Coordinates of C-alpha atoms in Angstrom, one line a residue:
M25 CA 92.6 93.5 79.8
L26 CA 93.2 96.7 78.0
A27 CA 96.9 96.6 78.9
V28 CA 97.6 93.5 76.9
P29 CA 97.1 95.0 73.4
V30 CA 99.1 98.1 74.5
Q31 CA 101.9 95.8 75.7
I32 CA 101.9 94.0 72.3
A33 CA 102.1 97.3 70.5
N34 CA 105.0 98.3 72.7
G35 CA 106.8 95.1 71.8
I36 CA 106.4 95.8 68.1
L37 CA 107.6 99.4 68.6
F38 CA 110.5 98.0 70.5
A39 CA 111.3 95.7 67.5
R40 CA 111.1 98.7 65.2
L41 CA 113.7 100.6 67.1
F42 CA 116.2 97.9 66.2
D43 CA 115.0 97.8 62.5
L44 CA 113.5 94.3 62.9
R45 CA 111.1 93.9 60.1
D46 CA 110.5 90.3 59.5
G47 CA 107.7 88.6 61.5
W48 CA 109.9 86.1 63.4
S49 CA 112.3 88.7 64.7
T50 CA 109.5 91.1 65.6
F51 CA 107.7 88.3 67.5
L52 CA 110.8 87.4 69.4
A53 CA 111.5 91.1 70.3
A54 CA 107.8 91.5 71.4
C55 CA 108.0 88.4 73.5
L56 CA 111.2 89.6 75.1
I57 CA 109.8 93.0 76.0
S58 CA 106.6 91.2 77.4
I59 CA 108.3 88.7 79.6
H60 CA 111.4 90.7 80.8
P61 CA 111.3 90.9 84.6
F62 CA 110.9 94.7 84.6
V63 CA 107.8 94.2 82.4
S64 CA 106.4 90.9 83.7
D65 CA 106.4 92.4 87.2
Y66 CA 103.5 94.4 86.0
Y67 CA 101.2 91.4 86.1
A68 CA 101.4 91.5 89.9
F69 CA 99.8 94.9 89.9
G70 CA 96.6 94.4 88.1
G71 CA 95.1 97.7 88.9
D72 CA 98.3 99.6 87.7
H73 CA 99.0 97.4 84.6
L74 CA 97.4 99.8 82.1
P75 CA 99.3 103.0 83.4
L76 CA 102.6 101.0 83.5
V77 CA 102.4 99.8 79.8
I78 CA 101.2 103.3 78.7
G79 CA 104.3 104.8 80.3
D80 CA 106.4 102.2 78.5
G81 CA 104.6 103.2 75.2
L82 CA 105.2 106.9 75.7
I83 CA 109.0 106.3 76.3
L84 CA 109.2 104.0 73.3
L85 CA 107.5 106.6 71.2
A86 CA 110.0 109.2 72.3
F87 CA 112.9 106.9 71.1
H88 CA 111.0 106.1 67.9
A89 CA 110.3 109.8 67.2
V90 CA 114.1 110.7 67.5
R91 CA 115.1 107.7 65.4
Q92 CA 112.7 108.4 62.6
H93 CA 113.3 112.2 62.5
L94 CA 117.0 112.8 63.3
H95 CA 117.2 116.1 61.4
A96 CA 113.9 117.7 62.6
L97 CA 114.2 120.4 65.3
W98 CA 111.0 119.3 67.0
T99 CA 112.2 115.9 68.0
I100 CA 113.9 116.9 71.3
P101 CA 111.0 118.8 72.8
V102 CA 108.6 116.0 71.7
A103 CA 110.9 113.3 73.1
A104 CA 111.4 115.3 76.4
F105 CA 107.6 115.6 76.7
L106 CA 107.0 111.9 76.0
I107 CA 109.7 110.8 78.4
Q108 CA 108.4 113.2 81.1
A109 CA 104.8 111.8 80.5
G110 CA 106.2 108.2 80.8
L111 CA 108.0 109.0 83.9
S112 CA 104.9 110.5 85.4
C113 CA 103.1 107.2 84.9
Y114 CA 105.7 105.6 87.2
Q115 CA 108.9 107.3 88.2
P116 CA 111.2 104.2 88.2
K117 CA 110.7 104.1 84.4
I118 CA 114.0 106.0 84.3
G119 CA 115.5 102.5 84.4
L120 CA 113.6 101.7 81.1
V121 CA 114.9 104.9 79.5
A122 CA 118.5 104.1 80.5
T123 CA 118.1 100.5 79.4
L124 CA 116.8 101.5 76.0
W125 CA 119.6 103.9 75.5
V126 CA 122.2 101.3 76.3
L127 CA 120.5 98.6 74.1
L128 CA 120.4 101.0 71.2
L129 CA 124.0 102.0 71.6
L130 CA 125.0 98.3 71.6
G131 CA 122.7 97.6 68.7
R132 CA 124.3 100.5 66.8
L133 CA 127.8 99.3 67.5
A134 CA 126.9 95.7 66.6
T135 CA 125.5 96.8 63.2
W136 CA 128.1 99.4 62.3
D137 CA 129.4 98.7 58.9
G138 CA 132.6 100.6 59.3
T139 CA 131.7 103.7 57.4
T140 CA 132.1 107.1 58.6
Q141 CA 128.6 108.1 57.5
T142 CA 127.0 105.4 59.5
L143 CA 129.2 106.3 62.5
R144 CA 128.1 110.0 62.3
R145 CA 124.5 109.0 61.9
S146 CA 124.6 106.7 64.9
T147 CA 126.5 109.2 67.0
R148 CA 123.9 111.9 66.2
E149 CA 121.1 109.5 67.0
M150 CA 122.5 108.4 70.3
L151 CA 123.3 112.0 71.2
L152 CA 119.8 113.1 70.5
H153 CA 118.3 110.2 72.5
G154 CA 120.5 111.2 75.4
I155 CA 119.5 114.9 75.2
G156 CA 115.9 113.9 74.9
A157 CA 116.1 111.5 77.9
L158 CA 117.9 114.0 80.1
S159 CA 115.6 116.8 79.1
G160 CA 112.6 114.6 79.8
A161 CA 114.0 113.7 83.2
G162 CA 114.7 117.3 83.9
L163 CA 111.2 118.4 82.9
Y164 CA 109.8 115.7 85.1
M165 CA 111.8 116.9 88.1
A166 CA 110.9 120.6 87.4
L167 CA 107.2 119.8 87.2
L168 CA 107.5 117.6 90.3
K169 CA 109.1 120.5 92.2
L170 CA 106.4 123.0 91.0
S171 CA 103.7 120.6 92.1
Q172 CA 105.1 120.3 95.6
W173 CA 105.3 123.9 96.7

């Protein structure tokens, strides 16, 4: 029951990553993220639904933090921590991280206006997303190794 509002918030955060501001686009993106097979599969695991959507939310927050603060030095460690925490909720969330990165890359390419400034900003953003994602996965693996010795 508690997972449903978190999942709705995740859908809205997902829409914000793609600069969708109007109500209809946000609604469609939230529906997409709520009924996509890697998300709707959560409904089969009632006891795990809340940790699964919290993990999604942490990963979405990592991408959102990088997107909103491209020039801040703290974004990479924060993104790495959030991705590590999301992976700790459920390790196969690495697929969500990769899917978000590819979707954002395709979204940036589709909306590129042809200017060098936009290309530089999008390249920097995608590079920082990649560094944050890889750092988060590395941190997760390091903590996993430390906890098993």
